[in-house]
GROMACS .gro file of C-alpha atoms in nm:
model
  433
    1MET     CA    1   0.005  -0.034  -0.038
    2ILE     CA    2   0.120   0.350  -0.091
    3ASP     CA    3   0.274   0.587   0.208
    4LEU     CA    4   0.017   0.890   0.123
    5VAL     CA    5   0.142   1.048   0.430
    6GLY     CA    6   0.476   0.954   0.401
    7ILE     CA    7   0.540   1.091  -0.012
    8LEU     CA    8   0.359   1.467   0.140
    9GLU     CA    9   0.664   1.466   0.410
   10ALA     CA   10   0.883   1.384   0.162
   11ILE     CA   11   0.768   1.666  -0.018
   12GLU     CA   12   0.733   1.882   0.231
   13THR     CA   13   1.079   1.871   0.370
   14SER     CA   14   1.264   1.897   0.018
   15ARG     CA   15   1.443   2.144  -0.079
   16LEU     CA   16   1.221   2.263  -0.389
   17TYR     CA   17   0.886   2.244  -0.166
   18LEU     CA   18   1.053   2.532   0.032
   19VAL     CA   19   1.198   2.698  -0.245
   20MET     CA   20   0.869   2.707  -0.422
   21LEU     CA   21   0.714   2.825  -0.081
   22SER     CA   22   0.933   3.159  -0.032
   23PHE     CA   23   0.855   3.274  -0.403
   24PHE     CA   24   0.490   3.167  -0.373
   25ALA     CA   25   0.482   3.391  -0.076
   26TRP     CA   26   0.741   3.662  -0.145
   27TYR     CA   27   0.684   3.756  -0.568
   28PRO     CA   28   0.343   3.905  -0.512
   29LEU     CA   29   0.444   4.123  -0.185
   30ILE     CA   30   0.783   4.240  -0.344
   31SER     CA   31   0.607   4.329  -0.736
   32SER     CA   32   0.327   4.490  -0.560
   33GLY     CA   33   0.559   4.724  -0.379
   34VAL     CA   34   0.752   4.785  -0.625
   35LEU     CA   35   0.480   4.848  -0.837
   36VAL     CA   36   0.365   5.061  -0.626
   37MET     CA   37   0.665   5.310  -0.536
   38THR     CA   38   0.781   5.292  -0.909
   39SER     CA   39   0.427   5.414  -1.081
   40LEU     CA   40   0.405   5.715  -0.730
   41THR     CA   41   0.773   5.759  -0.838
   42TYR     CA   42   0.620   5.896  -1.225
   43TYR     CA   43   0.341   6.035  -1.108
   44PHE     CA   44   0.498   6.302  -0.887
   45ARG     CA   45   0.793   6.313  -1.174
   46ARG     CA   46   0.577   6.351  -1.462
   47GLU     CA   47   0.228   6.342  -1.384
   48ARG     CA   48   0.140   6.573  -1.111
   49HIS     CA   49   0.092   6.892  -1.252
   50ALA     CA   50   0.001   6.704  -1.588
   51ASP     CA   51  -0.393   6.827  -1.499
   52ARG     CA   52  -0.300   7.201  -1.455
   53ILE     CA   53  -0.169   7.228  -1.812
   54GLN     CA   54  -0.424   7.297  -2.093
   55PRO     CA   55  -0.332   7.128  -2.364
   56GLU     CA   56  -0.241   7.322  -2.612
   57LEU     CA   57  -0.049   7.220  -2.979
   58ASP     CA   58   0.264   7.404  -3.087
   59PRO     CA   59   0.123   7.604  -3.442
   60GLU     CA   60   0.481   7.508  -3.575
   61PHE     CA   61   0.430   7.143  -3.470
   62VAL     CA   62   0.138   7.025  -3.626
   63PRO     CA   63   0.129   6.678  -3.842
   64HIS     CA   64  -0.092   6.514  -4.017
   65VAL     CA   65  -0.253   6.210  -3.847
   66SER     CA   66  -0.439   5.870  -3.985
   67ILE     CA   67  -0.673   5.761  -3.713
   68VAL     CA   68  -0.684   5.402  -3.894
   69ILE     CA   69  -0.894   5.168  -3.777
   70ALA     CA   70  -0.862   4.804  -3.899
   71ALA     CA   71  -1.274   4.669  -3.867
   72HIS     CA   72  -1.460   4.330  -3.891
   73ASN     CA   73  -1.835   4.308  -3.817
   74GLU     CA   74  -1.897   4.595  -3.627
   75SER     CA   75  -2.232   4.706  -3.730
   76GLU     CA   76  -2.334   4.739  -3.363
   77HIS     CA   77  -2.029   5.009  -3.343
   78ILE     CA   78  -1.876   5.156  -3.575
   79GLU     CA   79  -2.103   5.444  -3.673
   80ASP     CA   80  -2.038   5.551  -3.309
   81THR     CA   81  -1.679   5.539  -3.375
   82ILE     CA   82  -1.629   5.698  -3.656
   83ARG     CA   83  -1.872   6.044  -3.493
   84ALA     CA   84  -1.667   6.045  -3.177
   85LEU     CA   85  -1.354   6.039  -3.414
   86LEU     CA   86  -1.498   6.336  -3.608
   87ALA     CA   87  -1.528   6.555  -3.244
   88ILE     CA   88  -1.159   6.501  -3.190
   89ASP     CA   89  -0.991   6.891  -3.100
   90TYR     CA   90  -0.692   6.886  -3.416
   91PRO     CA   91  -0.621   7.081  -3.705
   92ASN     CA   92  -0.518   6.806  -3.901
   93PHE     CA   93  -0.605   6.481  -3.963
   94GLU     CA   94  -0.810   6.219  -4.160
   95ILE     CA   95  -1.018   5.885  -4.035
   96LEU     CA   96  -0.898   5.557  -4.252
   97ILE     CA   97  -1.150   5.258  -4.175
   98ILE     CA   98  -1.048   4.922  -4.279
   99ASP     CA   99  -1.304   4.678  -4.333
  100ASP     CA  100  -1.106   4.274  -4.361
  101GLY     CA  101  -1.339   4.096  -4.503
  102SER     CA  102  -1.680   4.171  -4.311
  103THR     CA  103  -2.006   3.999  -4.366
  104ASP     CA  104  -2.237   4.253  -4.176
  105PHE     CA  105  -2.318   4.609  -4.291
  106THR     CA  106  -1.977   4.782  -4.143
  107SER     CA  107  -1.910   4.860  -4.494
  108GLN     CA  108  -2.249   5.027  -4.554
  109LEU     CA  109  -2.259   5.222  -4.231
  110VAL     CA  110  -1.886   5.383  -4.310
  111LEU     CA  111  -1.981   5.473  -4.663
  112PRO     CA  112  -2.241   5.812  -4.535
  113PHE     CA  113  -1.942   5.900  -4.385
  114VAL     CA  114  -1.697   5.926  -4.638
  115ARG     CA  115  -1.858   6.156  -4.817
  116ASP     CA  116  -1.806   6.389  -4.555
  117GLY     CA  117  -1.436   6.394  -4.697
  118LYS     CA  118  -1.252   6.381  -4.397
  119VAL     CA  119  -1.360   5.969  -4.373
  120ARG     CA  120  -1.173   5.762  -4.602
  121LEU     CA  121  -1.271   5.393  -4.633
  122VAL     CA  122  -1.063   5.049  -4.728
  123ARG     CA  123  -1.259   4.729  -4.870
  124LYS     CA  124  -1.044   4.412  -4.809
  125MET     CA  125  -1.302   4.119  -4.986
  126MET     CA  126  -1.042   3.850  -4.731
  127ASN     CA  127  -1.041   3.855  -4.359
  128GLU     CA  128  -0.673   3.808  -4.352
  129GLY     CA  129  -0.718   3.951  -3.972
  130LYS     CA  130  -0.603   4.314  -3.792
  131ALA     CA  131  -0.234   4.281  -3.838
  132MET     CA  132  -0.240   4.206  -4.169
  133ALA     CA  133  -0.530   4.502  -4.219
  134LEU     CA  134  -0.397   4.776  -4.022
  135ASN     CA  135  -0.074   4.692  -4.240
  136ASP     CA  136  -0.302   4.805  -4.562
  137GLY     CA  137  -0.424   5.031  -4.434
  138LEU     CA  138  -0.112   5.199  -4.304
  139ARG     CA  139   0.011   5.160  -4.663
  140CYS     CA  140  -0.327   5.377  -4.767
  141ALA     CA  141  -0.289   5.691  -4.475
  142ASN     CA  142  -0.115   6.008  -4.595
  143GLY     CA  143  -0.001   6.111  -4.233
  144GLU     CA  144   0.341   6.123  -4.032
  145ILE     CA  145   0.141   6.014  -3.741
  146PHE     CA  146  -0.044   5.715  -3.739
  147LEU     CA  147  -0.320   5.672  -3.398
  148VAL     CA  148  -0.405   5.298  -3.442
  149MET     CA  149  -0.759   5.214  -3.226
  150ASP     CA  150  -0.973   4.970  -3.199
  151ALA     CA  151  -1.309   4.985  -3.393
  152ASP     CA  152  -1.548   5.021  -3.098
  153ALA     CA  153  -1.391   5.225  -2.915
  154PHE     CA  154  -1.433   5.609  -2.804
  155PRO     CA  155  -1.144   5.915  -2.816
  156ASP     CA  156  -1.155   6.142  -2.576
  157PRO     CA  157  -1.191   6.461  -2.805
  158GLN     CA  158  -0.902   6.595  -2.653
  159ILE     CA  159  -0.650   6.272  -2.717
  160LEU     CA  160  -0.410   6.401  -3.020
  161LYS     CA  161  -0.348   6.673  -2.832
  162VAL     CA  162  -0.211   6.558  -2.558
  163VAL     CA  163  -0.007   6.239  -2.755
  164VAL     CA  164   0.122   6.457  -3.112
  165PRO     CA  165   0.326   6.684  -2.959
  166HIS     CA  166   0.532   6.380  -2.776
  167PHE     CA  167   0.688   6.321  -3.091
  168LYS     CA  168   0.924   6.639  -3.164
  169SER     CA  169   1.180   6.425  -3.029
  170PRO     CA  170   1.331   6.227  -3.313
  171ARG     CA  171   1.390   5.914  -3.072
  172VAL     CA  172   0.992   5.902  -3.042
  173GLY     CA  173   0.876   5.607  -3.194
  174ALA     CA  174   0.546   5.544  -3.057
  175VAL     CA  175   0.298   5.691  -2.736
  176THR     CA  176   0.035   5.478  -2.552
  177GLY     CA  177  -0.228   5.578  -2.419
  178ASN     CA  178  -0.477   5.507  -2.155
  179PRO     CA  179  -0.771   5.269  -2.186
  180ARG     CA  180  -1.060   5.300  -1.992
  181VAL     CA  181  -1.411   5.033  -1.962
  182TYR     CA  182  -1.662   5.175  -2.143
  183ASN     CA  183  -1.948   4.863  -2.010
  184ARG     CA  184  -1.966   4.838  -1.702
  185ALA     CA  185  -2.254   4.624  -1.598
  186SER     CA  186  -2.152   4.329  -1.469
  187LEU     CA  187  -1.906   4.251  -1.216
  188LEU     CA  188  -1.684   4.113  -1.413
  189CYS     CA  189  -1.651   4.460  -1.597
  190LYS     CA  190  -1.618   4.605  -1.290
  191LEU     CA  191  -1.293   4.402  -1.226
  192GLN     CA  192  -1.223   4.488  -1.560
  193ALA     CA  193  -1.199   4.875  -1.497
  194ILE     CA  194  -1.029   4.799  -1.173
  195GLU     CA  195  -0.760   4.564  -1.319
  196PHE     CA  196  -0.681   4.857  -1.609
  197THR     CA  197  -0.653   5.120  -1.401
  198ALA     CA  198  -0.469   4.951  -1.035
  199ILE     CA  199  -0.239   4.646  -1.260
  200ILE     CA  200  -0.212   4.793  -1.639
  201SER     CA  201  -0.170   5.138  -1.565
  202LEU     CA  202   0.079   5.105  -1.310
  203GLN     CA  203   0.304   4.878  -1.507
  204ARG     CA  204   0.306   5.148  -1.780
  205ARG     CA  205   0.377   5.393  -1.523
  206SER     CA  206   0.619   5.208  -1.364
  207GLN     CA  207   0.742   5.074  -1.693
  208ARG     CA  208   0.863   5.426  -1.779
  209VAL     CA  209   1.044   5.455  -1.497
  210TRP     CA  210   1.202   5.122  -1.581
  211GLY     CA  211   1.276   5.277  -1.871
  212ARG     CA  212   1.069   5.029  -2.110
  213ILE     CA  213   0.717   4.943  -2.147
  214LEU     CA  214   0.612   4.556  -2.222
  215THR     CA  215   0.356   4.655  -2.443
  216MET     CA  216   0.184   4.927  -2.698
  217SER     CA  217  -0.215   4.928  -2.614
  218GLY     CA  218  -0.346   4.723  -2.867
  219VAL     CA  219  -0.705   4.990  -2.750
  220VAL     CA  220  -0.527   5.291  -2.870
  221GLY     CA  221  -0.122   5.355  -3.009
  222ALA     CA  222   0.007   5.676  -3.207
  223PHE     CA  223   0.305   5.610  -3.405
  224HIS     CA  224   0.592   5.815  -3.614
  225ARG     CA  225   0.557   5.668  -4.000
  226SER     CA  226   0.954   5.586  -3.983
  227ALA     CA  227   0.939   5.381  -3.679
  228MET     CA  228   0.715   5.152  -3.868
  229ILE     CA  229   0.815   5.114  -4.149
  230ASP     CA  230   1.180   5.071  -3.995
  231VAL     CA  231   1.041   4.779  -3.779
  232GLY     CA  232   0.801   4.631  -4.095
  233LEU     CA  233   0.488   4.734  -3.997
  234TYR     CA  234   0.300   4.479  -3.735
  235SER     CA  235   0.389   4.069  -3.814
  236PRO     CA  236   0.096   3.864  -3.891
  237ASN     CA  237   0.158   3.568  -3.745
  238MET     CA  238   0.235   3.691  -3.374
  239ALA     CA  239  -0.073   3.608  -3.146
  240THR     CA  240  -0.096   3.942  -2.970
  241GLU     CA  241   0.051   4.233  -3.282
  242ASP     CA  242   0.090   4.423  -3.028
  243ILE     CA  243   0.289   4.310  -2.787
  244ASP     CA  244   0.521   4.255  -3.074
  245LEU     CA  245   0.503   4.604  -3.233
  246SER     CA  246   0.622   4.748  -2.892
  247TRP     CA  247   0.905   4.472  -2.842
  248LYS     CA  248   1.045   4.521  -3.220
  249LEU     CA  249   1.007   4.906  -3.160
  250GLN     CA  250   1.252   4.955  -2.836
  251LEU     CA  251   1.444   4.622  -3.012
  252ARG     CA  252   1.552   4.943  -3.276
  253HIS     CA  253   1.605   5.219  -2.992
  254TRP     CA  254   1.233   5.364  -3.087
  255ASP     CA  255   1.131   5.474  -2.742
  256ILE     CA  256   0.757   5.465  -2.632
  257ARG     CA  257   0.600   5.641  -2.403
  258TYR     CA  258   0.301   5.656  -2.170
  259GLU     CA  259   0.055   5.932  -2.217
  260PRO     CA  260  -0.260   5.908  -1.922
  261ARG     CA  261  -0.456   6.185  -2.043
  262ALA     CA  262  -0.484   6.045  -2.366
  263VAL     CA  263  -0.804   5.879  -2.236
  264VAL     CA  264  -1.013   5.564  -2.470
  265TRP     CA  265  -1.317   5.423  -2.392
  266MET     CA  266  -1.322   5.061  -2.495
  267ARG     CA  267  -1.571   4.786  -2.469
  268VAL     CA  268  -1.417   4.462  -2.272
  269PRO     CA  269  -1.565   4.097  -2.220
  270ALA     CA  270  -1.831   4.082  -2.051
  271THR     CA  271  -1.873   3.694  -2.031
  272PHE     CA  272  -1.663   3.468  -1.831
  273ARG     CA  273  -1.553   3.287  -2.220
  274GLY     CA  274  -1.526   3.558  -2.381
  275LEU     CA  275  -1.210   3.713  -2.086
  276TRP     CA  276  -1.111   3.343  -2.114
  277LEU     CA  277  -0.989   3.370  -2.503
  278GLN     CA  278  -0.890   3.673  -2.475
  279ARG     CA  279  -0.632   3.693  -2.189
  280ARG     CA  280  -0.553   3.330  -2.333
  281ARG     CA  281  -0.464   3.515  -2.694
  282TRP     CA  282  -0.249   3.804  -2.436
  283ALA     CA  283  -0.050   3.523  -2.274
  284ARG     CA  284   0.035   3.317  -2.573
  285GLY     CA  285   0.140   3.647  -2.752
  286LEU     CA  286   0.406   3.707  -2.443
  287ALA     CA  287   0.523   3.395  -2.508
  288GLN     CA  288   0.596   3.406  -2.821
  289VAL     CA  289   0.746   3.731  -2.776
  290LEU     CA  290   1.007   3.555  -2.550
  291ARG     CA  291   1.032   3.333  -2.766
  292GLN     CA  292   1.104   3.548  -3.056
  293HIS     CA  293   1.261   3.849  -2.959
  294GLY     CA  294   1.414   3.720  -2.570
  295ARG     CA  295   1.708   3.597  -2.664
  296THR     CA  296   1.826   3.967  -2.885
  297ALA     CA  297   1.702   4.129  -2.560
  298LEU     CA  298   1.963   3.937  -2.344
  299LYS     CA  299   2.228   4.148  -2.534
  300LEU     CA  300   2.410   4.446  -2.323
  301GLU     CA  301   2.316   4.690  -2.580
  302HIS     CA  302   1.913   4.654  -2.509
  303ARG     CA  303   1.980   4.606  -2.106
  304ARG     CA  304   1.698   4.856  -2.074
  305LEU     CA  305   1.447   4.576  -2.173
  306TRP     CA  306   1.591   4.371  -1.885
  307PRO     CA  307   1.391   4.434  -1.611
  308LEU     CA  308   1.076   4.333  -1.840
  309VAL     CA  309   1.237   3.997  -1.995
  310VAL     CA  310   1.300   3.968  -1.592
  311GLU     CA  311   0.926   4.045  -1.491
  312SER     CA  312   0.795   3.834  -1.741
  313TRP     CA  313   0.939   3.495  -1.629
  314LEU     CA  314   0.887   3.544  -1.288
  315SER     CA  315   0.493   3.573  -1.369
  316ILE     CA  316   0.510   3.314  -1.534
  317ALA     CA  317   0.729   3.107  -1.349
  318TRP     CA  318   0.478   3.238  -1.011
  319ALA     CA  319   0.127   3.125  -1.213
  320TYR     CA  320   0.271   2.704  -1.262
  321CYS     CA  321   0.428   2.759  -0.865
  322PHE     CA  322   0.052   2.896  -0.791
  323MET     CA  323  -0.089   2.589  -0.996
  324ALA     CA  324   0.187   2.329  -0.865
  325LEU     CA  325   0.100   2.459  -0.455
  326THR     CA  326  -0.319   2.478  -0.521
  327SER     CA  327  -0.296   2.113  -0.646
  328GLY     CA  328  -0.060   1.959  -0.383
  329TRP     CA  329  -0.262   2.132  -0.085
  330THR     CA  330  -0.594   2.047  -0.223
  331PHE     CA  331  -0.429   1.653  -0.272
  332SER     CA  332  -0.338   1.681   0.118
  333PHE     CA  333  -0.653   1.809   0.224
  334LEU     CA  334  -0.877   1.592   0.049
  335VAL     CA  335  -0.635   1.327   0.197
  336ALA     CA  336  -0.670   1.452   0.587
  337TYR     CA  337  -0.331   1.572   0.560
  338PRO     CA  338  -0.277   1.989   0.631
  339PRO     CA  339   0.012   2.058   0.475
  340ILE     CA  340   0.279   2.286   0.516
  341GLY     CA  341   0.207   2.623   0.367
  342ALA     CA  342  -0.193   2.586   0.367
  343SER     CA  343  -0.468   2.653   0.619
  344PRO     CA  344  -0.866   2.675   0.480
  345ILE     CA  345  -0.857   2.998   0.761
  346PRO     CA  346  -0.714   3.287   0.650
  347ASN     CA  347  -0.364   3.330   0.802
  348TRP     CA  348  -0.109   3.574   0.854
  349TRP     CA  349   0.051   3.613   0.574
  350GLY     CA  350  -0.277   3.554   0.371
  351MET     CA  351  -0.365   3.859   0.518
  352LEU     CA  352  -0.067   4.022   0.442
  353ILE     CA  353  -0.055   3.966   0.060
  354GLY     CA  354  -0.481   4.063   0.065
  355THR     CA  355  -0.379   4.378   0.233
  356MET     CA  356  -0.056   4.503  -0.052
  357CYS     CA  357  -0.323   4.365  -0.330
  358LEU     CA  358  -0.581   4.613  -0.179
  359ALA     CA  359  -0.311   4.890  -0.116
  360GLN     CA  360  -0.213   4.856  -0.482
  361LEU     CA  361  -0.564   4.862  -0.624
  362MET     CA  362  -0.620   5.181  -0.422
  363THR     CA  363  -0.301   5.357  -0.531
  364GLY     CA  364  -0.382   5.331  -0.905
  365VAL     CA  365  -0.795   5.421  -0.828
  366LEU     CA  366  -0.578   5.780  -0.671
  367LEU     CA  367  -0.376   5.813  -0.976
  368ASP     CA  368  -0.675   5.712  -1.261
  369ARG     CA  369  -0.979   5.928  -1.068
  370ARG     CA  370  -0.868   6.237  -1.270
  371TYR     CA  371  -0.914   6.015  -1.605
  372ASP     CA  372  -1.224   5.839  -1.481
  373ARG     CA  373  -1.401   6.000  -1.250
  374ARG     CA  374  -1.657   5.752  -1.185
  375ILE     CA  375  -1.358   5.459  -1.051
  376PRO     CA  376  -1.357   5.497  -0.683
  377VAL     CA  377  -1.713   5.391  -0.718
  378TYR     CA  378  -1.551   4.986  -0.784
  379TYR     CA  379  -1.315   4.914  -0.564
  380PHE     CA  380  -1.568   4.815  -0.361
  381THR     CA  381  -1.554   4.510  -0.589
  382ALA     CA  382  -1.193   4.478  -0.543
  383ILE     CA  383  -1.205   4.205  -0.215
  384TYR     CA  384  -1.305   3.947  -0.570
  385TYR     CA  385  -1.023   4.032  -0.792
  386PRO     CA  386  -0.734   3.816  -0.602
  387LEU     CA  387  -0.994   3.508  -0.561
  388LEU     CA  388  -1.090   3.552  -0.974
  389TYR     CA  389  -0.858   3.708  -1.127
  390TRP     CA  390  -0.551   3.548  -0.983
  391MET     CA  391  -0.685   3.179  -1.027
  392MET     CA  392  -0.750   3.242  -1.356
  393MET     CA  393  -0.465   3.430  -1.524
  394ALA     CA  394  -0.243   3.135  -1.328
  395VAL     CA  395  -0.459   2.865  -1.535
  396VAL     CA  396  -0.486   3.024  -1.865
  397THR     CA  397  -0.097   3.104  -1.856
  398VAL     CA  398  -0.036   2.748  -1.742
  399ILE     CA  399  -0.186   2.668  -2.007
  400ALA     CA  400  -0.127   2.883  -2.274
  401THR     CA  401   0.281   2.905  -2.246
  402PRO     CA  402   0.445   2.571  -2.349
  403GLY     CA  403   0.301   2.549  -2.667
  404ALA     CA  404   0.377   2.953  -2.768
  405ILE     CA  405   0.726   2.837  -2.612
  406LEU     CA  406   0.792   2.540  -2.810
  407ARG     CA  407   0.624   2.632  -3.148
  408ALA     CA  408   0.703   2.902  -3.343
  409ALA     CA  409   0.455   3.110  -3.463
  410ALA     CA  410   0.167   3.070  -3.669
  411ASP     CA  411   0.281   3.047  -4.021
  412GLY     CA  412  -0.019   3.195  -4.160
  413PRO     CA  413  -0.175   3.570  -4.035
  414VAL     CA  414  -0.371   3.529  -3.739
  415ARG     CA  415  -0.735   3.580  -3.830
  416TRP     CA  416  -1.063   3.747  -3.617
  417LYS     CA  417  -1.280   3.518  -3.464
  418PRO     CA  418  -1.560   3.634  -3.309
  419VAL     CA  419  -1.674   3.587  -2.968
  420ARG     CA  420  -2.013   3.658  -2.779
  421GLY     CA  421  -1.808   3.975  -2.481
  422ASP     CA  422  -1.950   4.273  -2.520
  423GLY     CA  423  -2.212   4.471  -2.271
  424SER     CA  424  -2.480   4.468  -2.560
  425GLY     CA  425  -2.502   4.080  -2.564
  426GLY     CA  426  -2.375   4.087  -2.885
  427TRP     CA  427  -2.105   3.956  -3.084
  428LYS     CA  428  -1.726   4.057  -3.031
  429PRO     CA  429  -1.469   3.972  -3.261
  430VAL     CA  430  -1.109   3.920  -3.106
  431GLN     CA  431  -0.819   3.755  -3.240
  432GLU     CA  432  -0.785   3.332  -3.200
  433GLU     CA  433  -0.582   3.093  -3.355
   0.00000   0.00000   0.00000
């Protein structure tokens, strides 16, 4: 008969178990503390007085801007998006819509705006995916600056006034904006609103202090034409074209900046299935980028990327550690053997991690409340964040990472695949291999 207790005791006294237990406990505390401190550093150095400065353009620097949007079956939202784009307060811009093989009425709804002269339509008869659609659109665009947005997002009217001045510096290749969650009817959407405030926004502030940014937002990002040409535009075969493009730009020594005043309101998945598919794609995309660019990023000339490489691998390692320990603890309790390091009753260390998590979420809420005045209301849903998101993201990472690390990216373009996701009960296109 197998001595399960003896095996569990041997595992708990092993050095590997102690290392995993220490890493599992300390990593979220240290990473959260670093995130809070560096994001506050960014705030006091670069953002503290930004709200007192009205965005004003230099009359000698008003480059032509092309707002480029790839759309696939976006008839439900495309008209509202175009109206929001036309309300942008900037004297010199065009709007370019790329209909990527839509099977609904997207093109027909865009055509009335085309007659007004400021909107252009590129209609592709074959669906080739978001990256290919954007590449085709960028080749047709006339602007010196490209503002790339999602087809169901709504920008703040001042967005170009706060983004364009960054490109006065010849080193700036891109500027990423501040996406805010628009649909907040469900608890899942409220949690994503908190996530974009307290995780993603803080990460971008922190990464600017480190010197490099993990990813340009796929929802909103501005690019200099020369930078895009220099890196060969988007990579159509990558699961997340935005992460890949961010690394390609920075490996070519282009600077990427974060502009929190560049607010864009976006729709997020309102169902667990939609969120699962989105986050699985994100996890796979990061793993593909680490496979594709990780070795090059470790060269001395790219040392400012090292914090991103280290943090990315540590977060993946923590996900596997979380899953391994949680599975082991669950099995131990099932056989009536209380494991070391785990308790069904919240203990001191668990409360410490939870408190640090809530402190991080509060920091994000305080920093972003000027851009999203209602976000403090949703802080009270933050108690569910570590319970729901940590568990889901750990599972997603464990499932998605191995295949992306071990296999090369897809041979052909990554195409759109509809999943139920927005708050209106329709079908929202996301990319899926």
